[in-house]
CSV table of C-alpha atoms in Angstrom, one decimal:
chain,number,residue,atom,x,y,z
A,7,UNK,CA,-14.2,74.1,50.2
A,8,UNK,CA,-12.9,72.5,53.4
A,9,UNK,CA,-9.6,71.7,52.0
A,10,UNK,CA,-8.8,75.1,50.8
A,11,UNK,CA,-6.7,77.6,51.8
A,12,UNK,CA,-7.9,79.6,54.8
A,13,UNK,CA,-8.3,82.7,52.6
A,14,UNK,CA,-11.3,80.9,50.5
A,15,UNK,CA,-13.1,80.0,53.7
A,16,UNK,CA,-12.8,83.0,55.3
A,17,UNK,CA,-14.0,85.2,51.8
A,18,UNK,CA,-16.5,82.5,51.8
A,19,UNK,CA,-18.0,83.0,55.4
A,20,UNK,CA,-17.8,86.7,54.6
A,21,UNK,CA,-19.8,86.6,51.3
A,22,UNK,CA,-23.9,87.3,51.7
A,23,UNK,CA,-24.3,85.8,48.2
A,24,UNK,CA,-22.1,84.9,45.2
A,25,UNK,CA,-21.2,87.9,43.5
A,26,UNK,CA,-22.3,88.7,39.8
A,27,UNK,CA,-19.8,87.4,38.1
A,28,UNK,CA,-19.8,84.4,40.2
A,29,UNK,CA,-23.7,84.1,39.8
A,30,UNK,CA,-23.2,84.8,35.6
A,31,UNK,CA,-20.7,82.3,35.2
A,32,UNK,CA,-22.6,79.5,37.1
A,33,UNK,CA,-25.4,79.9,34.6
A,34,UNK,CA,-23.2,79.8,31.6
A,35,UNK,CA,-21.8,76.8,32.8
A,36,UNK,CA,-25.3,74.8,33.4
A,37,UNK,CA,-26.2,75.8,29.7
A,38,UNK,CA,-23.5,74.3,28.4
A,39,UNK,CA,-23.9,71.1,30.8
A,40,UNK,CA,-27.7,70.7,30.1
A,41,UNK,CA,-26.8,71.7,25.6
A,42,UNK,CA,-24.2,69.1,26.1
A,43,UNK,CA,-26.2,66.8,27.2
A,44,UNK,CA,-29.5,67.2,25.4
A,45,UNK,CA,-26.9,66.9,22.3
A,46,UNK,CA,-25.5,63.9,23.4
A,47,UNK,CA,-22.1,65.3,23.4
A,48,UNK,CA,-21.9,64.1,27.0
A,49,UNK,CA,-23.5,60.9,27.8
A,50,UNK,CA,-24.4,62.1,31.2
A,51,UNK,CA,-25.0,65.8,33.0
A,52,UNK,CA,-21.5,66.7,33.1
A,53,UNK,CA,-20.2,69.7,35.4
A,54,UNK,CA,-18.1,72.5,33.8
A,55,UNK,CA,-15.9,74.8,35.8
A,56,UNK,CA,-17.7,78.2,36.2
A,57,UNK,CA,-14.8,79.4,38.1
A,58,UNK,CA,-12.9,79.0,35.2
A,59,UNK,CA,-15.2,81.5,33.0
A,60,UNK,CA,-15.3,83.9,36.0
A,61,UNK,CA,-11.0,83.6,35.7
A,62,UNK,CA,-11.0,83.9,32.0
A,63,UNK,CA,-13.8,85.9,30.6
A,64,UNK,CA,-13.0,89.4,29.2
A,65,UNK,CA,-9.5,88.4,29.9
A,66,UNK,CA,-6.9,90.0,26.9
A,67,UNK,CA,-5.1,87.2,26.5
A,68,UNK,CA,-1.7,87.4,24.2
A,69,UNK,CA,-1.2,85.2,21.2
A,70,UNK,CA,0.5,81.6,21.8
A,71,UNK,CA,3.6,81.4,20.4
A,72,UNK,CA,3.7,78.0,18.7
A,73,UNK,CA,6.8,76.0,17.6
A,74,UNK,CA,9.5,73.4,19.2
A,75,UNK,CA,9.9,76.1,22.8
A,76,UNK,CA,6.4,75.9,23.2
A,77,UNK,CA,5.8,74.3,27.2
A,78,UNK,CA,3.8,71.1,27.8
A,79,UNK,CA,4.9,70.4,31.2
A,80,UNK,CA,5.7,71.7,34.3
A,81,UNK,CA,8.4,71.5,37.3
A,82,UNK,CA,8.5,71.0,41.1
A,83,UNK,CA,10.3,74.6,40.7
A,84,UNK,CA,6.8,76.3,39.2
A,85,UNK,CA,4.9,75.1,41.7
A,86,UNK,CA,7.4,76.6,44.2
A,87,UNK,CA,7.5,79.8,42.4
A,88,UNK,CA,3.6,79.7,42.7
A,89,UNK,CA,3.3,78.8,46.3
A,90,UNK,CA,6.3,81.5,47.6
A,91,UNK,CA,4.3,84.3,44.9
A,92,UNK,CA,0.9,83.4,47.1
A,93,UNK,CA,2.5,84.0,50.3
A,94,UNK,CA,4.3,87.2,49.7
A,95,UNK,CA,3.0,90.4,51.3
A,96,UNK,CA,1.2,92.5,48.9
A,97,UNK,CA,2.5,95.1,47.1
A,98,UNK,CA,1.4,98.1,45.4
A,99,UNK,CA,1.7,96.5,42.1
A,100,UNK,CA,-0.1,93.6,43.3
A,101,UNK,CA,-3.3,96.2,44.8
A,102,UNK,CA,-4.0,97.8,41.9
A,103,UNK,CA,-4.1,94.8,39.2
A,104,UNK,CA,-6.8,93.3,42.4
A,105,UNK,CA,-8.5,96.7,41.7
A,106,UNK,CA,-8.5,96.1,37.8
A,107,UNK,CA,-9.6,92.2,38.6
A,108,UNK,CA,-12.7,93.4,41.2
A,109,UNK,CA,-13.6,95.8,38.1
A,110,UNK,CA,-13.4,93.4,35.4
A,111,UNK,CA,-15.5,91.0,37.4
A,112,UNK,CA,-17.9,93.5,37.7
A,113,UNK,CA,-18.7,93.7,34.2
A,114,UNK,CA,-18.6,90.1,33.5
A,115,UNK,CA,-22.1,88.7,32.2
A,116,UNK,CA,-23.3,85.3,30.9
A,117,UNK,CA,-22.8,86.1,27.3
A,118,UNK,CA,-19.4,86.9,28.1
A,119,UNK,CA,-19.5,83.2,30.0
A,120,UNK,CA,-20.3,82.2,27.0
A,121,UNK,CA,-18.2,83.5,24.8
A,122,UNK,CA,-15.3,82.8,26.9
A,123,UNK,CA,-16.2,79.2,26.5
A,124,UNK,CA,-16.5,78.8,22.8
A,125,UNK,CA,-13.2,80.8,22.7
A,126,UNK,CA,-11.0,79.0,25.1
A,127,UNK,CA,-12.9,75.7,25.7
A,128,UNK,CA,-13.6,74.5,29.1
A,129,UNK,CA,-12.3,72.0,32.2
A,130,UNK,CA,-14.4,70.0,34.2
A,131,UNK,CA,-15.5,71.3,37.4
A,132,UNK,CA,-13.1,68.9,39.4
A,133,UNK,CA,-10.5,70.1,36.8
A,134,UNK,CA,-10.3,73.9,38.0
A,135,UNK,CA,-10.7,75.7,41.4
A,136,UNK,CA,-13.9,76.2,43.2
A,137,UNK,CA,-16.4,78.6,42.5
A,138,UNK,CA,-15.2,81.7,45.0
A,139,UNK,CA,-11.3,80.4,44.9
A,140,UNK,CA,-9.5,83.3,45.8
A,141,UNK,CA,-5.8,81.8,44.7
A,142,UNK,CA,-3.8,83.5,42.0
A,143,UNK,CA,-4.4,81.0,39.1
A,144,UNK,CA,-0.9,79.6,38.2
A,145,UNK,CA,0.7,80.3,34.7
A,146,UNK,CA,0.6,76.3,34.1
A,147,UNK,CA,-3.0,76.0,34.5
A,148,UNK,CA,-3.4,76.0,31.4
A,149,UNK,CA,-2.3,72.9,30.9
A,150,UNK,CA,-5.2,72.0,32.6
A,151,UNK,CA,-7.6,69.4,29.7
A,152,UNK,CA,-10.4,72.0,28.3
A,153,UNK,CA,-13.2,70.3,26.7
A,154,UNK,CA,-14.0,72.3,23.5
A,155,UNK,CA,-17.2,74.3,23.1
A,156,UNK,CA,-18.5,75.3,19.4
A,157,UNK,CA,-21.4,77.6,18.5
A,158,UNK,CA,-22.8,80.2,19.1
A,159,UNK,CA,-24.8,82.8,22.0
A,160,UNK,CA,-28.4,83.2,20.8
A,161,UNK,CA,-30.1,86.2,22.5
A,162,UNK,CA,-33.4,87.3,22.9
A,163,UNK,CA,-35.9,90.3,24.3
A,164,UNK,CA,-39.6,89.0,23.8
A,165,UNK,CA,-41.3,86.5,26.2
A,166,UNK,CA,-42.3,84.9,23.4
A,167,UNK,CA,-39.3,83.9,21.7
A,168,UNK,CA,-38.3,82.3,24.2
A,169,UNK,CA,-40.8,79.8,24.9
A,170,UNK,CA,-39.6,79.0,21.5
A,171,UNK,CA,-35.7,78.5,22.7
A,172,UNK,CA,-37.5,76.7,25.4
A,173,UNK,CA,-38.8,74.0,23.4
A,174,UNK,CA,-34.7,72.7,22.7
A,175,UNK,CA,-33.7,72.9,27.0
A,176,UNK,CA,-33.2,75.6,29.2
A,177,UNK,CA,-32.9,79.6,29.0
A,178,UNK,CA,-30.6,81.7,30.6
A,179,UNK,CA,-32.6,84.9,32.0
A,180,UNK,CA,-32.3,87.5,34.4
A,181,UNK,CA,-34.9,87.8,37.5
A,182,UNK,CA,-36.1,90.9,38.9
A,183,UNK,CA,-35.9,90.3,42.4
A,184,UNK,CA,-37.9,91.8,45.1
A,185,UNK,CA,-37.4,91.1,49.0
A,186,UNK,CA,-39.0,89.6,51.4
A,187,UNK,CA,-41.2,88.5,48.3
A,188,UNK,CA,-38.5,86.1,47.1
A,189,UNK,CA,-37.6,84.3,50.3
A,190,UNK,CA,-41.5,83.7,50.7
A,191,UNK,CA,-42.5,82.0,47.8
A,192,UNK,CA,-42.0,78.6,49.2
A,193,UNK,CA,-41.7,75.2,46.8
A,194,UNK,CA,-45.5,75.3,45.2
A,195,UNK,CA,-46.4,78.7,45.5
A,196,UNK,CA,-46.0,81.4,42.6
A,197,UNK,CA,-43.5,84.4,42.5
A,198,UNK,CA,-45.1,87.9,41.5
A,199,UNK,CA,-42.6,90.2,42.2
A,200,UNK,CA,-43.9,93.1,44.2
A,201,UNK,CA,-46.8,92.1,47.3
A,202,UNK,CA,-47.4,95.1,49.0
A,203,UNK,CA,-46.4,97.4,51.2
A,204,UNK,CA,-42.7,96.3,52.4
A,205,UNK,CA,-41.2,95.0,49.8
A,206,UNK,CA,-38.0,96.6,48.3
A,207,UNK,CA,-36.7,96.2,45.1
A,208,UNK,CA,-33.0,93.9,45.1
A,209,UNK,CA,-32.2,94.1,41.5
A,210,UNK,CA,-31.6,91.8,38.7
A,211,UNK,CA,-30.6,87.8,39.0
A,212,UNK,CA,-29.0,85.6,36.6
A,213,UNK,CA,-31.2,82.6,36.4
A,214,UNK,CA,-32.4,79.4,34.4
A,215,UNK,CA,-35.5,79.4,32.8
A,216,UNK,CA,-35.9,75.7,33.0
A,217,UNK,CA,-39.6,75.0,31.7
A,218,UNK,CA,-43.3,76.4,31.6
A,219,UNK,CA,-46.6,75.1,33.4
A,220,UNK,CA,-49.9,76.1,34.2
A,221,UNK,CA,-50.9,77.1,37.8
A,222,UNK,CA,-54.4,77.3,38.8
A,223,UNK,CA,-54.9,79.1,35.1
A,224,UNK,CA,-51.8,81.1,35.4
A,225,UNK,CA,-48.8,80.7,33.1
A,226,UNK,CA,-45.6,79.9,35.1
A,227,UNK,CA,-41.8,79.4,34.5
A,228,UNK,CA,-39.5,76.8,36.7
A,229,UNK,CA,-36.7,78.9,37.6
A,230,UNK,CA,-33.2,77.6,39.3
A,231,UNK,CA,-32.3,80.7,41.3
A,232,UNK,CA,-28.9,80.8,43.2
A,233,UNK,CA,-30.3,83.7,45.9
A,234,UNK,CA,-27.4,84.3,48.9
A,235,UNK,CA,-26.0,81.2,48.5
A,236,UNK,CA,-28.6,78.8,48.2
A,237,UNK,CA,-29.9,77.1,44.6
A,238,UNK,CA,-33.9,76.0,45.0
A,239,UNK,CA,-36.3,76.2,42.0
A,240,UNK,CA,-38.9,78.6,42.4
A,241,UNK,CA,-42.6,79.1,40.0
A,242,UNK,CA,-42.2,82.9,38.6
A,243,UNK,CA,-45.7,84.2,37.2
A,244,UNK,CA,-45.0,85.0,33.3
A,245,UNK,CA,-48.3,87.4,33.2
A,246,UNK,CA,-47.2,89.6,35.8
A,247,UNK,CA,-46.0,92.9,34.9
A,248,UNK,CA,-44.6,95.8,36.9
A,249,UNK,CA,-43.2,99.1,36.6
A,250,UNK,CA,-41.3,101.4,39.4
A,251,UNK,CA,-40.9,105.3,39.3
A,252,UNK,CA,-37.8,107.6,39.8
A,253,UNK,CA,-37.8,108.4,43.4
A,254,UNK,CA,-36.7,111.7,44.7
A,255,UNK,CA,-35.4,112.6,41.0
A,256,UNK,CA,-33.4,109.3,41.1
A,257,UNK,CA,-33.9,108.0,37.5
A,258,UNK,CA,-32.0,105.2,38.3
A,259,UNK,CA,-34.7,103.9,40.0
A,260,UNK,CA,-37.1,103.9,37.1
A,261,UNK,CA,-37.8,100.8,35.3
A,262,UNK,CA,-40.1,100.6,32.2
A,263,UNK,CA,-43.1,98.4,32.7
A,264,UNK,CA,-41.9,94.6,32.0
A,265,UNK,CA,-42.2,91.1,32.7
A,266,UNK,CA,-40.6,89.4,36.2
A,267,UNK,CA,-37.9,87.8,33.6
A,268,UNK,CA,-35.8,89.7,31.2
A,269,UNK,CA,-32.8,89.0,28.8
A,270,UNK,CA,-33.2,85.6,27.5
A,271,UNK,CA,-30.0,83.7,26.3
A,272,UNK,CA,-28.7,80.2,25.4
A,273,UNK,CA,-25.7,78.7,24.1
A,274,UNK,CA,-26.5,76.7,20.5
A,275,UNK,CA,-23.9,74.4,20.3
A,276,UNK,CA,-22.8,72.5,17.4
A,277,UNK,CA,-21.6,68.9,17.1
């Protein structure tokens, strides 16, 4: 990050947390690290780009024309082009595709990660820009090497399905999040959602369920949380249910009783 451009540090500074799209795409790409892996398809924990999925998912891309034009290189001149294109003032043109990129990203989840990744394949994290890179991706990045991804999303509702995906590696999951709850739980403590009086609801977190234990009789899941800007692994309580009620007519606000950790999803990958 300190040798980007001064546009990626400053959004960076600005930034409270990763945004959702950020957030999704950094879970998709653990799953298919830690699948990798466990498959022995890498012979060590091998980083993928995430930035790339958040780039490239529920992107319409056109067919590739194959044959003898085809490109497989690039010139000093592209690079130019790239470079003069980047520091051009913005015009209109160029504010409303950002306004069609902020609401793509907006709808991007870790399936679509996912997906994105069995489709197009995927670089290396050292192979792609940072996580948060705010530079136009240039036309020959993809020329970029992808490592190929095969297989298939597996999803699932019930707690207890997953404890069966479990048994293979980790679980994608989404966390309901409650504040100042979540900042409190500490290394060895247990997460249940709603204390008291004083705690307000966040939302939902992409997360990675990464195995199950007993505390103090209590059923518990390892979760790796990124929560504004910092990854820790936290216990979350897998008893604990909870239910909220529209407020003032709001029936947004209602959720139907459930567990702390929702929408279970991994990646099976074939050899």
């Amino acid at each position: 990050m300190s040798r980007c451009h001064p546009d990626c540090q400053r959004a960076a500074a600005a930034k409270v947390e990763d945004d959702s799209a950020e957030r999704a795409a950094t879970v998709a790409a653990n799953l298919i690290s830690s699948a990798r892996l466990i498959l022995k398809l890498d012979h060590e924990f091998t980083e993928y780009s995430a930035q790339f999925l958040v780039d490239n998912a529920l992107v319409d891309k056109e067919p590739v024309q194959q044959g003898p034009q085809q490109r497989s290189t690039f010139k000093i001149e592209d690079c130019l082009e790239y470079l003069v294109d980047n520091a051009s003032p913005k015009t209109e043109s160029d504010l409303e595709e950002m306004a069609k990129e902020k609401q793509r990203r907006a709808k991007i989840t870790v399936k679509d990660c996912l997906e994105c990744a069995f489709k197009e394949g995927i670089p290396r994290y050292e192979h792609w820009g940072h996580l948060g890179c705010v530079s136009k991706v240039p036309p020959f990045a993809s020329l970029m090497p992808r490592v190929p991804v095969k297989g298939e999303v597996v999803e699932v509702k019930k707690l207890k399905e997953a404890l069966q995906l479990l048994k293979h590696g980790p679980v994608g999951a989404k966390l309901h999040v409650f504040t100042p709850d979540i900042e409190l739980v500490g290394e060895h403590g247990v997460y249940h959602g709603i204390s008291g009086a004083g705690t307000s609801y966040v939302g939902l977190r992409d997360v990675i369920v990464c195995g199950v234990d007993r505390i103090n009789g209590e059923l518990v899941g390892t979760v790796k949380i990124c929560y504004k800007k910092k990854t820790s692994f936290i216990n979350v309580s897998l008893c604990q249910m909870f239910t909220t009620l529209a407020h003032n007519g709001d029936e947004s606000k209602t959720i139907e009783p459930t567990g702390l950790l929702v929408d279970f999803i991994v990646p099976r990958l074939s050899k």
